[in-house]
Short mmCIF file of C-alpha atoms and ligand atoms in Angstrom, two decimals:
data_model
loop_
_atom_site.label_atom_id
_atom_site.label_comp_id
_atom_site.label_asym_id
_atom_site.label_seq_id
_atom_site.Cartn_x
_atom_site.Cartn_y
_atom_site.Cartn_z
CA UNK A 25 -7.06 3.20 25.76
CA UNK A 26 -10.80 2.77 26.44
CA UNK A 27 -13.06 0.90 24.05
CA UNK A 28 -16.37 2.73 24.05
CA UNK A 29 -18.31 1.03 21.28
CA UNK A 30 -18.12 -1.70 18.71
CA UNK A 31 -19.45 -1.63 15.18
CA UNK A 32 -19.29 -3.85 12.16
CA UNK A 33 -17.63 -2.42 9.08
CA UNK A 34 -16.51 -3.54 5.67
CA UNK A 35 -13.03 -3.94 7.11
CA UNK A 36 -14.15 -6.39 9.74
CA UNK A 37 -15.62 -5.38 13.06
CA UNK A 38 -14.17 -2.10 14.20
CA UNK A 39 -13.90 -0.97 17.77
CA UNK A 40 -14.14 2.70 18.50
CA UNK A 41 -11.55 3.79 20.95
CA UNK A 42 -11.93 6.83 23.13
CA UNK A 43 -8.97 9.00 22.22
CA UNK A 44 -9.41 10.93 25.46
CA UNK A 45 -6.81 8.91 27.27
CA UNK A 46 -4.19 8.73 24.56
CA UNK A 47 -1.14 10.63 25.62
CA UNK A 48 -0.56 13.21 22.96
CA UNK A 49 2.35 15.07 24.44
CA UNK A 50 4.10 16.96 21.70
CA UNK A 51 4.23 14.20 19.17
CA UNK A 52 4.99 14.98 15.54
CA UNK A 53 2.24 16.84 13.70
CA UNK A 54 0.51 15.02 10.84
CA UNK A 55 -1.45 16.84 8.14
CA UNK A 56 -4.46 14.77 7.13
CA UNK A 57 -6.33 15.38 3.88
CA UNK A 58 -9.94 14.23 3.76
CA UNK A 59 -13.37 15.30 2.50
CA UNK A 60 -14.47 18.55 4.14
CA UNK A 61 -17.68 16.80 5.20
CA UNK A 62 -15.61 14.53 7.48
CA UNK A 63 -13.93 17.41 9.34
CA UNK A 64 -16.64 17.95 12.00
CA UNK A 65 -16.68 14.25 12.89
CA UNK A 66 -12.89 14.22 13.23
CA UNK A 67 -12.96 17.27 15.48
CA UNK A 68 -15.73 15.77 17.56
CA UNK A 69 -13.96 12.45 17.95
CA UNK A 70 -10.45 13.69 18.63
CA UNK A 71 -11.28 16.80 20.59
CA UNK A 72 -9.49 20.13 20.34
CA UNK A 73 -5.91 20.68 19.27
CA UNK A 74 -3.40 20.17 22.04
CA UNK A 75 -1.51 23.39 21.27
CA UNK A 76 -4.44 25.71 21.95
CA UNK A 77 -4.41 26.72 18.30
CA UNK A 78 -8.15 26.38 17.77
CA UNK A 79 -9.73 24.41 14.96
CA UNK A 80 -7.99 21.37 13.59
CA UNK A 81 -9.06 22.45 10.12
CA UNK A 82 -6.11 24.33 8.66
CA UNK A 83 -7.49 24.80 5.19
CA UNK A 84 -10.40 23.88 2.94
CA UNK A 85 -9.97 23.66 -0.80
CA UNK A 86 -11.87 21.83 -3.55
CA UNK A 87 -14.18 20.18 -1.01
CA UNK A 88 -11.10 18.77 0.73
CA UNK A 89 -9.99 19.72 4.25
CA UNK A 90 -6.52 19.68 5.78
CA UNK A 91 -6.63 18.74 9.46
CA UNK A 92 -3.90 18.94 12.07
CA UNK A 93 -3.36 15.74 14.07
CA UNK A 94 -0.57 14.20 16.13
CA UNK A 95 1.05 10.89 15.18
CA UNK A 96 -0.63 8.82 17.93
CA UNK A 97 -4.06 9.97 16.81
CA UNK A 98 -3.84 8.23 13.44
CA UNK A 99 -5.07 4.92 14.79
CA UNK A 100 -8.19 6.58 16.26
CA UNK A 101 -8.72 8.37 12.94
CA UNK A 102 -8.67 5.05 11.12
CA UNK A 103 -11.27 3.71 13.56
CA UNK A 104 -13.45 6.76 13.08
CA UNK A 105 -13.46 6.34 9.30
CA UNK A 106 -14.43 2.71 9.56
CA UNK A 107 -17.31 3.61 11.84
CA UNK A 108 -18.53 6.69 9.96
CA UNK A 109 -18.20 5.58 6.39
CA UNK A 110 -18.78 1.88 6.95
CA UNK A 111 -15.80 1.23 4.81
CA UNK A 112 -12.06 1.51 5.01
CA UNK A 113 -10.04 4.57 4.31
CA UNK A 114 -10.90 8.00 3.05
CA UNK A 115 -7.92 9.99 4.20
CA UNK A 116 -4.24 10.43 3.49
CA UNK A 117 -1.62 11.78 5.88
CA UNK A 118 1.36 13.99 5.19
CA UNK A 119 4.28 15.16 7.24
CA UNK A 120 4.09 18.77 6.07
CA UNK A 121 1.37 21.26 5.26
CA UNK A 122 2.99 21.83 1.87
CA UNK A 123 2.76 18.17 1.02
CA UNK A 124 -0.91 18.06 2.07
CA UNK A 125 -1.65 21.07 -0.13
CA UNK A 126 0.25 19.49 -3.01
CA UNK A 127 -1.88 16.35 -2.65
CA UNK A 128 -5.05 18.41 -3.01
CA UNK A 129 -3.64 20.29 -5.98
CA UNK A 130 -2.68 17.01 -7.66
CA UNK A 131 -6.16 15.61 -7.13
CA UNK A 132 -7.74 18.75 -8.56
CA UNK A 133 -5.46 18.70 -11.57
CA UNK A 134 -6.24 15.05 -12.07
CA UNK A 135 -2.76 13.61 -11.86
CA UNK A 136 -4.56 10.54 -13.05
CA UNK A 137 -4.65 12.19 -16.47
CA UNK A 138 -0.94 11.45 -16.86
CA UNK A 139 -1.23 8.22 -18.76
CA UNK A 140 1.11 5.45 -19.68
CA UNK A 141 1.97 5.08 -23.31
CA UNK A 142 -0.07 2.30 -24.89
CA UNK A 143 1.06 -0.90 -23.21
CA UNK A 144 3.22 -3.17 -25.31
CA UNK A 145 1.85 -6.10 -27.22
CA UNK A 146 2.44 -9.40 -25.52
CA UNK A 147 6.10 -9.41 -26.38
CA UNK A 148 7.53 -12.32 -24.45
CA UNK A 149 5.18 -15.30 -24.68
CA UNK A 150 7.99 -17.86 -24.43
CA UNK A 151 9.50 -16.32 -21.33
CA UNK A 152 6.15 -15.94 -19.59
CA UNK A 153 5.14 -19.48 -20.56
CA UNK A 154 8.41 -20.75 -19.11
CA UNK A 155 7.94 -18.90 -15.81
CA UNK A 156 4.31 -19.58 -14.94
CA UNK A 157 4.77 -23.28 -14.07
CA UNK A 158 7.71 -22.29 -11.86
CA UNK A 159 5.64 -20.04 -9.58
CA UNK A 160 6.01 -21.83 -6.26
CA UNK A 161 3.15 -21.59 -3.73
CA UNK A 162 5.48 -22.79 -0.97
CA UNK A 163 7.75 -19.78 -1.57
CA UNK A 164 4.81 -17.38 -1.37
CA UNK A 165 3.52 -19.01 1.79
CA UNK A 166 7.02 -18.94 3.27
CA UNK A 167 7.24 -15.17 2.84
CA UNK A 168 3.76 -14.64 4.29
CA UNK A 169 4.65 -16.90 7.19
CA UNK A 170 7.90 -15.05 7.87
CA UNK A 171 6.28 -11.62 7.85
CA UNK A 172 3.17 -12.61 9.79
CA UNK A 173 5.29 -14.25 12.49
CA UNK A 174 6.23 -10.83 13.80
CA UNK A 175 3.69 -9.95 16.50
CA UNK A 176 2.99 -6.75 14.62
CA UNK A 177 4.47 -4.73 11.77
CA UNK A 178 2.98 -1.46 12.99
CA UNK A 179 4.94 1.44 11.51
CA UNK A 180 6.08 2.83 14.84
CA UNK A 181 6.91 -0.44 16.57
CA UNK A 182 10.32 -2.06 16.99
CA UNK A 183 8.76 -5.22 15.51
CA UNK A 184 7.76 -3.17 12.48
CA UNK A 185 11.40 -2.18 12.06
CA UNK A 186 12.60 -5.75 12.60
CA UNK A 187 10.15 -6.99 9.94
CA UNK A 188 11.55 -4.46 7.46
CA UNK A 189 15.06 -5.68 8.22
CA UNK A 190 13.92 -9.28 7.77
CA UNK A 191 12.49 -8.45 4.36
CA UNK A 192 15.67 -6.59 3.41
CA UNK A 193 17.65 -9.71 4.35
CA UNK A 194 15.38 -11.92 2.21
CA UNK A 195 15.75 -9.59 -0.74
CA UNK A 196 19.51 -9.31 -0.15
CA UNK A 197 19.76 -13.06 -0.72
CA UNK A 198 18.10 -12.58 -4.10
CA UNK A 199 20.32 -9.60 -4.88
CA UNK A 200 23.42 -11.65 -4.07
CA UNK A 201 22.50 -14.00 -6.91
CA UNK A 202 22.15 -11.23 -9.51
CA UNK A 203 25.09 -9.02 -10.46
CA UNK A 204 24.12 -5.35 -10.14
CA UNK A 205 21.07 -6.00 -7.95
CA UNK A 206 20.83 -4.34 -4.55
CA UNK A 207 18.50 -4.63 -1.55
CA UNK A 208 18.24 -1.61 0.74
CA UNK A 209 16.32 -0.03 3.60
CA UNK A 210 14.78 3.30 2.63
CA UNK A 211 14.38 5.29 5.86
CA UNK A 212 11.61 7.83 6.43
CA UNK A 213 12.00 11.02 8.40
CA UNK A 214 8.84 10.98 10.52
CA UNK A 215 8.63 7.43 11.89
CA UNK A 216 10.69 4.38 12.76
CA UNK A 217 9.85 1.84 10.08
CA UNK A 218 11.83 2.06 6.82
CA UNK A 219 10.53 0.96 3.46
CA UNK A 220 12.52 -1.76 1.67
CA UNK A 221 13.66 -1.82 -1.96
CA UNK A 222 15.23 -4.39 -4.26
CA UNK A 223 16.60 -2.88 -7.47
CA UNK A 224 17.36 -5.07 -10.48
CA UNK A 225 18.91 -2.93 -13.23
CA UNK A 226 17.62 -3.09 -16.80
CA UNK A 227 19.92 -3.94 -19.71
CA UNK A 228 18.48 -1.78 -22.50
CA UNK A 229 16.61 1.10 -20.85
CA UNK A 230 18.11 1.23 -17.36
CA UNK A 231 16.81 4.77 -16.75
CA UNK A 232 13.23 3.63 -17.16
CA UNK A 233 11.78 2.10 -14.03
CA UNK A 234 9.00 -0.38 -13.34
CA UNK A 235 7.89 -0.52 -9.69
CA UNK A 236 6.41 -3.70 -8.19
CA UNK A 237 5.35 -3.64 -4.55
CA UNK A 238 3.20 -4.27 -1.52
CA UNK A 239 3.05 -2.67 1.92
CA UNK A 240 5.04 -4.20 4.70
CA UNK A 241 3.31 -2.61 7.71
CA UNK A 242 0.26 -3.95 9.53
CA UNK A 243 -2.25 -2.52 12.00
CA UNK A 244 -4.72 -3.69 14.64
CA UNK A 245 -7.55 -1.18 14.67
CA UNK A 246 -8.91 -2.69 17.90
CA UNK A 247 -6.05 -1.08 19.74
CA UNK A 248 -4.51 -4.48 20.48
CA UNK A 249 -0.83 -5.17 19.97
CA UNK A 250 -1.11 -8.24 17.73
CA UNK A 251 -1.38 -7.57 14.01
CA UNK A 252 -0.16 -10.51 11.88
CA UNK A 253 -1.37 -8.86 8.67
CA UNK A 254 -0.99 -12.12 6.75
CA UNK A 255 -3.35 -11.09 3.97
CA UNK A 256 -3.03 -7.33 4.52
CA UNK A 257 -0.41 -7.22 3.25
CA UNK A 258 2.20 -9.91 3.78
CA UNK A 259 0.46 -11.60 0.83
CA UNK A 260 1.19 -8.71 -1.51
CA UNK A 261 4.83 -8.48 -0.46
CA UNK A 262 5.10 -12.25 -0.91
CA UNK A 263 3.66 -12.00 -4.43
CA UNK A 264 6.18 -9.31 -5.38
CA UNK A 265 8.97 -11.37 -3.80
CA UNK A 266 8.03 -14.43 -5.88
CA UNK A 267 8.30 -12.36 -9.05
CA UNK A 268 11.76 -11.22 -7.99
CA UNK A 269 12.79 -14.78 -7.13
CA UNK A 270 11.77 -16.04 -10.57
CA UNK A 271 13.61 -13.24 -12.35
CA UNK A 272 16.78 -13.97 -10.40
CA UNK A 273 16.72 -17.77 -10.36
CA UNK A 274 15.79 -18.02 -14.05
CA UNK A 275 18.24 -15.30 -14.97
CA UNK A 276 15.57 -13.34 -16.83
CA UNK A 277 17.09 -10.31 -18.56
CA UNK A 278 15.17 -7.08 -18.02
CA UNK A 279 14.82 -4.31 -20.54
CA UNK A 280 13.97 -1.70 -17.87
CA UNK A 281 15.09 -1.41 -14.27
CA UNK A 282 12.64 -3.06 -11.90
CA UNK A 283 12.43 -1.83 -8.30
CA UNK A 284 10.58 -4.05 -5.86
CA UNK A 285 9.19 -2.14 -2.87
CA UNK A 286 7.85 -3.03 0.55
CA UNK A 287 6.24 0.21 1.70
CA UNK A 288 6.26 1.39 5.30
CA UNK A 289 3.28 3.07 6.99
CA UNK A 290 0.54 2.36 4.44
CA UNK A 291 -2.05 1.68 7.12
CA UNK A 292 -1.79 5.17 8.57
CA UNK A 293 -2.37 7.09 5.34
CA UNK A 294 -0.18 5.71 2.52
CA UNK A 295 2.76 7.55 4.06
CA UNK A 296 5.74 5.50 2.90
CA UNK A 297 4.59 5.29 -0.70
CA UNK A 298 3.59 8.95 -0.70
CA UNK A 299 7.12 9.99 0.26
CA UNK A 300 8.73 7.65 -2.25
CA UNK A 301 6.44 8.50 -5.17
CA UNK A 302 6.89 12.23 -4.59
CA UNK A 303 10.64 11.78 -4.34
CA UNK A 304 10.68 9.90 -7.67
CA UNK A 305 8.56 12.65 -9.26
CA UNK A 306 10.82 15.38 -7.81
CA UNK A 307 13.93 13.65 -9.13
CA UNK A 308 12.34 13.16 -12.54
CA UNK A 309 12.65 9.39 -12.44
CA UNK A 310 10.89 7.89 -15.45
CA UNK A 311 8.51 5.40 -13.87
CA UNK A 312 6.78 3.66 -16.77
CA UNK A 313 4.49 1.52 -14.64
CA UNK A 314 3.61 0.55 -11.08
CA UNK A 315 2.16 -2.84 -10.18
CA UNK A 316 0.84 -2.91 -6.63
CA UNK A 317 -0.31 -5.92 -4.64
CA UNK A 318 -2.39 -5.36 -1.51
CA UNK A 319 -4.27 -8.49 -0.37
CA UNK A 320 -3.84 -11.43 -2.73
CA UNK A 321 -4.36 -14.56 -0.65
CA UNK A 322 -8.02 -14.80 0.41
CA UNK A 323 -10.42 -16.84 -1.67
CA UNK A 324 -13.48 -14.70 -1.10
CA UNK A 325 -15.21 -14.60 -4.46
CA UNK A 326 -15.54 -16.64 -7.63
CA UNK A 327 -13.20 -14.11 -9.21
CA UNK A 328 -9.55 -14.90 -8.63
CA UNK A 329 -8.30 -11.51 -9.73
CA UNK A 330 -10.29 -8.29 -9.35
CA UNK A 331 -8.73 -5.31 -11.09
CA UNK A 332 -9.31 -2.07 -9.20
CA UNK A 333 -10.51 0.68 -11.51
CA UNK A 334 -10.19 3.81 -9.38
CA UNK A 335 -6.95 5.66 -8.69
CA UNK A 336 -5.34 3.37 -11.25
CA UNK A 337 -4.38 3.78 -14.89
CA UNK A 338 -6.97 2.36 -17.32
CA UNK A 339 -4.42 1.31 -19.95
CA UNK A 340 -2.26 -0.56 -17.43
CA UNK A 341 -5.35 -2.15 -15.94
CA UNK A 342 -6.52 -3.29 -19.37
CA UNK A 343 -3.06 -4.67 -20.02
CA UNK A 344 -3.26 -6.79 -16.85
CA UNK A 345 -6.64 -8.10 -17.99
CA UNK A 346 -5.09 -9.04 -21.34
CA UNK A 347 -2.15 -10.75 -19.64
CA UNK A 348 -4.46 -12.74 -17.37
CA UNK A 349 -6.78 -13.68 -20.23
CA UNK A 350 -3.83 -14.83 -22.32
CA UNK A 351 -1.64 -16.62 -19.83
CA UNK A 352 -3.99 -17.81 -17.08
CA UNK A 353 -7.41 -18.05 -18.79
CA UNK A 354 -8.59 -20.56 -16.17
CA UNK A 355 -8.61 -17.80 -13.51
CA UNK A 356 -11.75 -15.62 -13.68
CA UNK A 357 -11.02 -11.89 -13.69
CA UNK A 358 -13.38 -9.05 -12.81
CA UNK A 359 -13.19 -5.36 -11.90
CA UNK A 360 -14.34 -3.31 -8.93
CA UNK A 361 -13.61 0.06 -7.32
CA UNK A 362 -12.43 0.90 -3.81
CA UNK A 363 -14.19 4.26 -3.85
CA UNK A 364 -11.24 6.01 -2.22
CA UNK A 365 -7.43 5.96 -2.20
CA UNK A 366 -7.36 2.53 -0.58
CA UNK A 367 -3.67 1.64 -0.99
CA UNK A 368 -0.24 2.70 -2.21
CA UNK A 369 -1.10 2.55 -5.90
CA UNK A 370 -2.94 5.83 -5.26
CA UNK A 371 0.28 7.54 -4.12
CA UNK A 372 1.85 6.77 -7.50
CA UNK A 373 -1.25 7.88 -9.38
CA UNK A 374 -1.23 11.13 -7.43
CA UNK A 375 2.42 11.68 -8.26
CA UNK A 376 1.61 11.30 -11.96
CA UNK A 377 2.65 7.70 -12.63
CA UNK A 378 0.48 4.93 -14.12
CA UNK A 379 -0.38 2.21 -11.61
CA UNK A 380 -2.51 -0.92 -11.37
CA UNK A 381 -3.93 -2.93 -8.47
CA UNK A 382 -4.96 -6.55 -8.92
CA UNK A 383 -6.96 -7.52 -5.81
CA UNK A 384 -8.03 -10.82 -4.24
CA UNK A 385 -11.82 -10.52 -4.46
CA UNK A 386 -14.66 -8.12 -5.03
CA UNK A 387 -15.14 -5.30 -2.54
CA UNK A 388 -17.98 -7.17 -0.87
CA UNK A 389 -16.22 -10.53 -0.61
CA UNK A 390 -12.69 -9.72 0.57
CA UNK A 391 -11.06 -11.04 3.73
CA UNK A 392 -13.12 -9.79 6.70
CA UNK A 393 -10.27 -10.45 9.17
CA UNK A 394 -7.92 -7.69 8.10
CA UNK A 395 -6.74 -5.13 10.64
CA UNK A 396 -7.32 -7.60 13.46
CA UNK A 397 -5.51 -10.34 15.35
CA UNK A 398 -7.38 -12.75 13.09
CA UNK A 399 -5.58 -11.86 9.85
CA UNK A 400 -3.50 -15.04 9.92
CA UNK A 401 -2.14 -17.32 7.21
CA UNK A 402 -4.55 -20.07 8.35
CA UNK A 403 -7.50 -17.89 7.31
N1 LIG B 9 -5.52 -3.44 2.17
C1 LIG B 9 -6.20 -2.27 2.62
C2 LIG B 9 -7.06 -1.64 1.55
C3 LIG B 9 -8.29 -2.41 1.18
C4 LIG B 9 -9.12 -2.96 2.15
C5 LIG B 9 -8.63 -2.50 -0.14
C6 LIG B 9 -10.24 -3.61 1.77
C7 LIG B 9 -9.77 -3.16 -0.52
C8 LIG B 9 -10.58 -3.72 0.46
C9 LIG B 9 -5.21 -1.23 3.08
O1 LIG B 9 -4.14 -1.78 3.78
C10 LIG B 9 -5.91 -0.29 4.01
O2 LIG B 9 -6.33 -0.71 5.04
N2 LIG B 9 -6.02 0.96 3.60
C11 LIG B 9 -6.66 1.93 4.40
C12 LIG B 9 -6.59 3.30 3.76
C13 LIG B 9 -5.40 4.11 4.16
C14 LIG B 9 -5.44 5.44 3.45
C15 LIG B 9 -5.27 4.29 5.65
C16 LIG B 9 -8.13 1.61 4.51
O3 LIG B 9 -8.70 1.10 3.54
O4 LIG B 9 -8.71 1.88 5.56
ZN1 LIG B 10 -4.97 -2.45 5.63
#
């Protein structure tokens, strides 16, 4: 891999890597959906298709383009987007053309229009009041430390698989303390790293599901091998894990089934969550709400919680603001927008489920070390 230029971006400095020497071979095809205006830059950066099939653009619809890539090119694509758009993201990847087309159709239809029923009134003030003082920073830091101790959690690496197994083992310890609960690996067809789930069944409405998650993979967009991903997103997984720990240790009864999720392969196009959310939609699972944590542990702005307003459900987002204002009024809350499908909450929104994303800071004050060797717990 040859580094040909360096540029600053909103995701920390990004190095642009010449894809010319990446060995494409006949790696698995990936169908990337992005704005049609980005297609020429992608073709220019990655060069022609390796199968002699001509243009990488397979289809254009609703100002969106579907491009054909190979798995190993995703890292270079991520670098290109950082350089071109001076911000993170702006694409999603899919393992089939049909799934890419479905993503465009969902966007056009505005899957976001599928709304949650009005969120409940604050129904459990005693329980919440009892739990808040029990939130244990040392537990959260312990999970971040455990995950970020793997050299990388890149979705195709053996370390990325080992980290998923480590998380499954942590969650299995919680499951062991709760009758009916189960921690599992959820394998994906196209890459090595599985997602991880911890299911705690509900007592009254077990068929209704609340999803709480973060992404377990990490990436180093410099092309280096070390990607601790302490903030992005060991912090989010740790936050979800602390919620699960409190439910189990305090023997909190749940009305609905809660499934905790550590998603694989977020950093290469929301791939783990995309597969899972579509699968839930296909099976008709009634997901009543999705709470997603991606980057929770960097003190970048005066606002402690910034609620993301795009690709999320307004009613759920308002509900989080009400919860924060009621139970933790000493923590300032604000709102901001990513401007693109910046994390796994967007996969759920696309699949027609209401989601919310409480974030660590505003979009101009978040952790500048993400996606690099420097995303450590110390920072
Ligand atoms: N945690 C980031 C998303 C993020 C970064 C949100 C900065 C807000 C501020 C996430 O892990 C990520 O890097 N997402 C990708 C997009 C994805 C589709 C590849 C990104 O933003 O580049
Ligand atoms: Zn990231």
